[in-house]
Amino acid sequence: MPEPLPCRERCAACCIAPSISSAIPGMPEGKPAGVRCIQLDEADHCRLFGRPERPAVCGGLEPSAEMCGASREHALAWLNRLETATSPT
């Protein structure tokens, strides 16, 4: 199994584009798609990374060449398409 890609600095696409239905500290109802997670710091790093309060869905999303592409814009677009394709409405 290939090693996951390291996160691109200042990207945070995976913390903005997808919706999260589980509670996040500071966002008890989760977050809608396209909304910046409250747990992103000023450098776009997750304040909950490696902590038990981090939602399982966040830990399960690993960077990949297909998802991340060559830019933040690619990652946002790819995740937006995935969000739309898997939305129940």
PDB file of C-alpha atoms in Angstrom:
ATOM      1  CA  MET A   1       0.000   0.000   0.000  1.00  0.00           C
ATOM      2  CA  PRO A   2       1.500   3.380  -0.964  1.00  0.00           C
ATOM      3  CA  GLU A   3       2.301   5.897   1.740  1.00  0.00           C
ATOM      4  CA  PRO A   4      -0.140   8.810   1.944  1.00  0.00           C
ATOM      5  CA  LEU A   5       0.951  12.126   0.503  1.00  0.00           C
ATOM      6  CA  PRO A   6       2.031  14.796   2.939  1.00  0.00           C
ATOM      7  CA  CYS A   7      -0.445  17.647   3.220  1.00  0.00           C
ATOM      8  CA  ARG A   8       0.257  20.716   1.104  1.00  0.00           C
ATOM      9  CA  GLU A   9       1.063  23.747   3.245  1.00  0.00           C
ATOM     10  CA  ARG A  10      -1.790  26.270   3.505  1.00  0.00           C
ATOM     11  CA  CYS A  11      -4.199  24.011   1.596  1.00  0.00           C
ATOM     12  CA  ALA A  12      -6.871  22.920   4.108  1.00  0.00           C
ATOM     13  CA  ALA A  13      -9.204  21.890   1.262  1.00  0.00           C
ATOM     14  CA  CYS A  14     -10.259  18.778   3.203  1.00  0.00           C
ATOM     15  CA  CYS A  15     -11.214  21.011   6.160  1.00  0.00           C
ATOM     16  CA  ILE A  16     -13.306  23.343   4.012  1.00  0.00           C
ATOM     17  CA  ALA A  17     -14.939  21.543   1.075  1.00  0.00           C
ATOM     18  CA  PRO A  18     -16.648  18.502   2.637  1.00  0.00           C
ATOM     19  CA  SER A  19     -19.563  18.536   5.034  1.00  0.00           C
ATOM     20  CA  ILE A  20     -19.030  16.861   8.399  1.00  0.00           C
ATOM     21  CA  SER A  21     -22.134  15.507  10.094  1.00  0.00           C
ATOM     22  CA  SER A  22     -20.518  14.625  13.427  1.00  0.00           C
ATOM     23  CA  ALA A  23     -19.860  17.112  16.194  1.00  0.00           C
ATOM     24  CA  ILE A  24     -16.627  19.095  16.156  1.00  0.00           C
ATOM     25  CA  PRO A  25     -15.489  21.043  19.219  1.00  0.00           C
ATOM     26  CA  GLY A  26     -16.867  24.528  18.585  1.00  0.00           C
ATOM     27  CA  MET A  27     -19.242  23.201  15.903  1.00  0.00           C
ATOM     28  CA  PRO A  28     -21.610  20.843  17.766  1.00  0.00           C
ATOM     29  CA  GLU A  29     -23.821  20.307  14.712  1.00  0.00           C
ATOM     30  CA  GLY A  30     -20.857  19.535  12.459  1.00  0.00           C
ATOM     31  CA  LYS A  31     -20.175  21.769   9.463  1.00  0.00           C
ATOM     32  CA  PRO A  32     -21.749  22.282   6.067  1.00  0.00           C
ATOM     33  CA  ALA A  33     -19.814  21.843   2.845  1.00  0.00           C
ATOM     34  CA  GLY A  34     -17.769  24.861   1.859  1.00  0.00           C
ATOM     35  CA  VAL A  35     -17.484  26.209   5.406  1.00  0.00           C
ATOM     36  CA  ARG A  36     -14.056  26.526   6.987  1.00  0.00           C
ATOM     37  CA  CYS A  37     -13.720  24.295  10.068  1.00  0.00           C
ATOM     38  CA  ILE A  38     -13.436  26.299  13.261  1.00  0.00           C
ATOM     39  CA  GLN A  39     -10.506  24.088  14.300  1.00  0.00           C
ATOM     40  CA  LEU A  40      -8.214  25.384  11.538  1.00  0.00           C
ATOM     41  CA  ASP A  41      -5.571  27.705  12.934  1.00  0.00           C
ATOM     42  CA  GLU A  42      -4.044  30.751  11.255  1.00  0.00           C
ATOM     43  CA  ALA A  43      -1.574  28.531   9.361  1.00  0.00           C
ATOM     44  CA  ASP A  44      -4.399  26.235   8.154  1.00  0.00           C
ATOM     45  CA  HIS A  45      -3.366  23.381  10.457  1.00  0.00           C
ATOM     46  CA  CYS A  46      -5.910  21.339  12.397  1.00  0.00           C
ATOM     47  CA  ARG A  47      -5.869  22.081  16.104  1.00  0.00           C
ATOM     48  CA  LEU A  48      -7.327  18.610  16.736  1.00  0.00           C
ATOM     49  CA  PHE A  49      -4.868  16.562  14.657  1.00  0.00           C
ATOM     50  CA  GLY A  50      -3.888  13.458  16.619  1.00  0.00           C
ATOM     51  CA  ARG A  51      -6.369  14.167  19.412  1.00  0.00           C
ATOM     52  CA  PRO A  52      -9.364  12.006  20.352  1.00  0.00           C
ATOM     53  CA  GLU A  53     -11.780  14.939  19.811  1.00  0.00           C
ATOM     54  CA  ARG A  54     -11.006  14.932  16.091  1.00  0.00           C
ATOM     55  CA  PRO A  55     -13.961  13.466  14.152  1.00  0.00           C
ATOM     56  CA  ALA A  56     -13.319   9.980  12.775  1.00  0.00           C
ATOM     57  CA  VAL A  57     -14.260  11.119   9.277  1.00  0.00           C
ATOM     58  CA  CYS A  58     -11.367  13.587   9.346  1.00  0.00           C
ATOM     59  CA  GLY A  59      -8.866  10.925  10.324  1.00  0.00           C
ATOM     60  CA  GLY A  60     -10.161   8.632   7.597  1.00  0.00           C
ATOM     61  CA  LEU A  61      -9.575  11.095   4.769  1.00  0.00           C
ATOM     62  CA  GLU A  62      -6.003  10.659   3.572  1.00  0.00           C
ATOM     63  CA  PRO A  63      -4.348  12.856   0.951  1.00  0.00           C
ATOM     64  CA  SER A  64      -3.894  11.227  -2.448  1.00  0.00           C
ATOM     65  CA  ALA A  65      -2.524  12.354  -5.805  1.00  0.00           C
ATOM     66  CA  GLU A  66      -6.013  12.055  -7.315  1.00  0.00           C
ATOM     67  CA  MET A  67      -7.635  14.185  -4.625  1.00  0.00           C
ATOM     68  CA  CYS A  68      -4.904  16.755  -4.058  1.00  0.00           C
ATOM     69  CA  GLY A  69      -3.613  17.225  -7.595  1.00  0.00           C
ATOM     70  CA  ALA A  70      -1.070  20.004  -8.091  1.00  0.00           C
ATOM     71  CA  SER A  71      -2.897  22.806  -6.288  1.00  0.00           C
ATOM     72  CA  ARG A  72      -5.298  23.769  -3.536  1.00  0.00           C
ATOM     73  CA  GLU A  73      -7.820  24.748  -6.211  1.00  0.00           C
ATOM     74  CA  HIS A  74      -7.691  21.214  -7.680  1.00  0.00           C
ATOM     75  CA  ALA A  75      -8.246  19.692  -4.215  1.00  0.00           C
ATOM     76  CA  LEU A  76     -11.193  22.016  -3.497  1.00  0.00           C
ATOM     77  CA  ALA A  77     -12.792  21.213  -6.874  1.00  0.00           C
ATOM     78  CA  TRP A  78     -12.252  17.444  -6.475  1.00  0.00           C
ATOM     79  CA  LEU A  79     -13.706  17.430  -2.965  1.00  0.00           C
ATOM     80  CA  ASN A  80     -16.635  19.605  -4.075  1.00  0.00           C
ATOM     81  CA  ARG A  81     -17.435  17.086  -6.834  1.00  0.00           C
ATOM     82  CA  LEU A  82     -17.246  14.226  -4.307  1.00  0.00           C
ATOM     83  CA  GLU A  83     -19.502  16.136  -1.899  1.00  0.00           C
ATOM     84  CA  THR A  84     -22.069  16.730  -4.655  1.00  0.00           C
ATOM     85  CA  ALA A  85     -21.933  13.120  -5.843  1.00  0.00           C
ATOM     86  CA  THR A  86     -22.489  11.723  -2.343  1.00  0.00           C
ATOM     87  CA  SER A  87     -25.006  14.267  -1.039  1.00  0.00           C
ATOM     88  CA  PRO A  88     -28.340  12.709  -0.072  1.00  0.00           C
ATOM     89  CA  THR A  89     -30.287  15.637  -1.578  1.00  0.00           C
TER      90      THR A  89
END
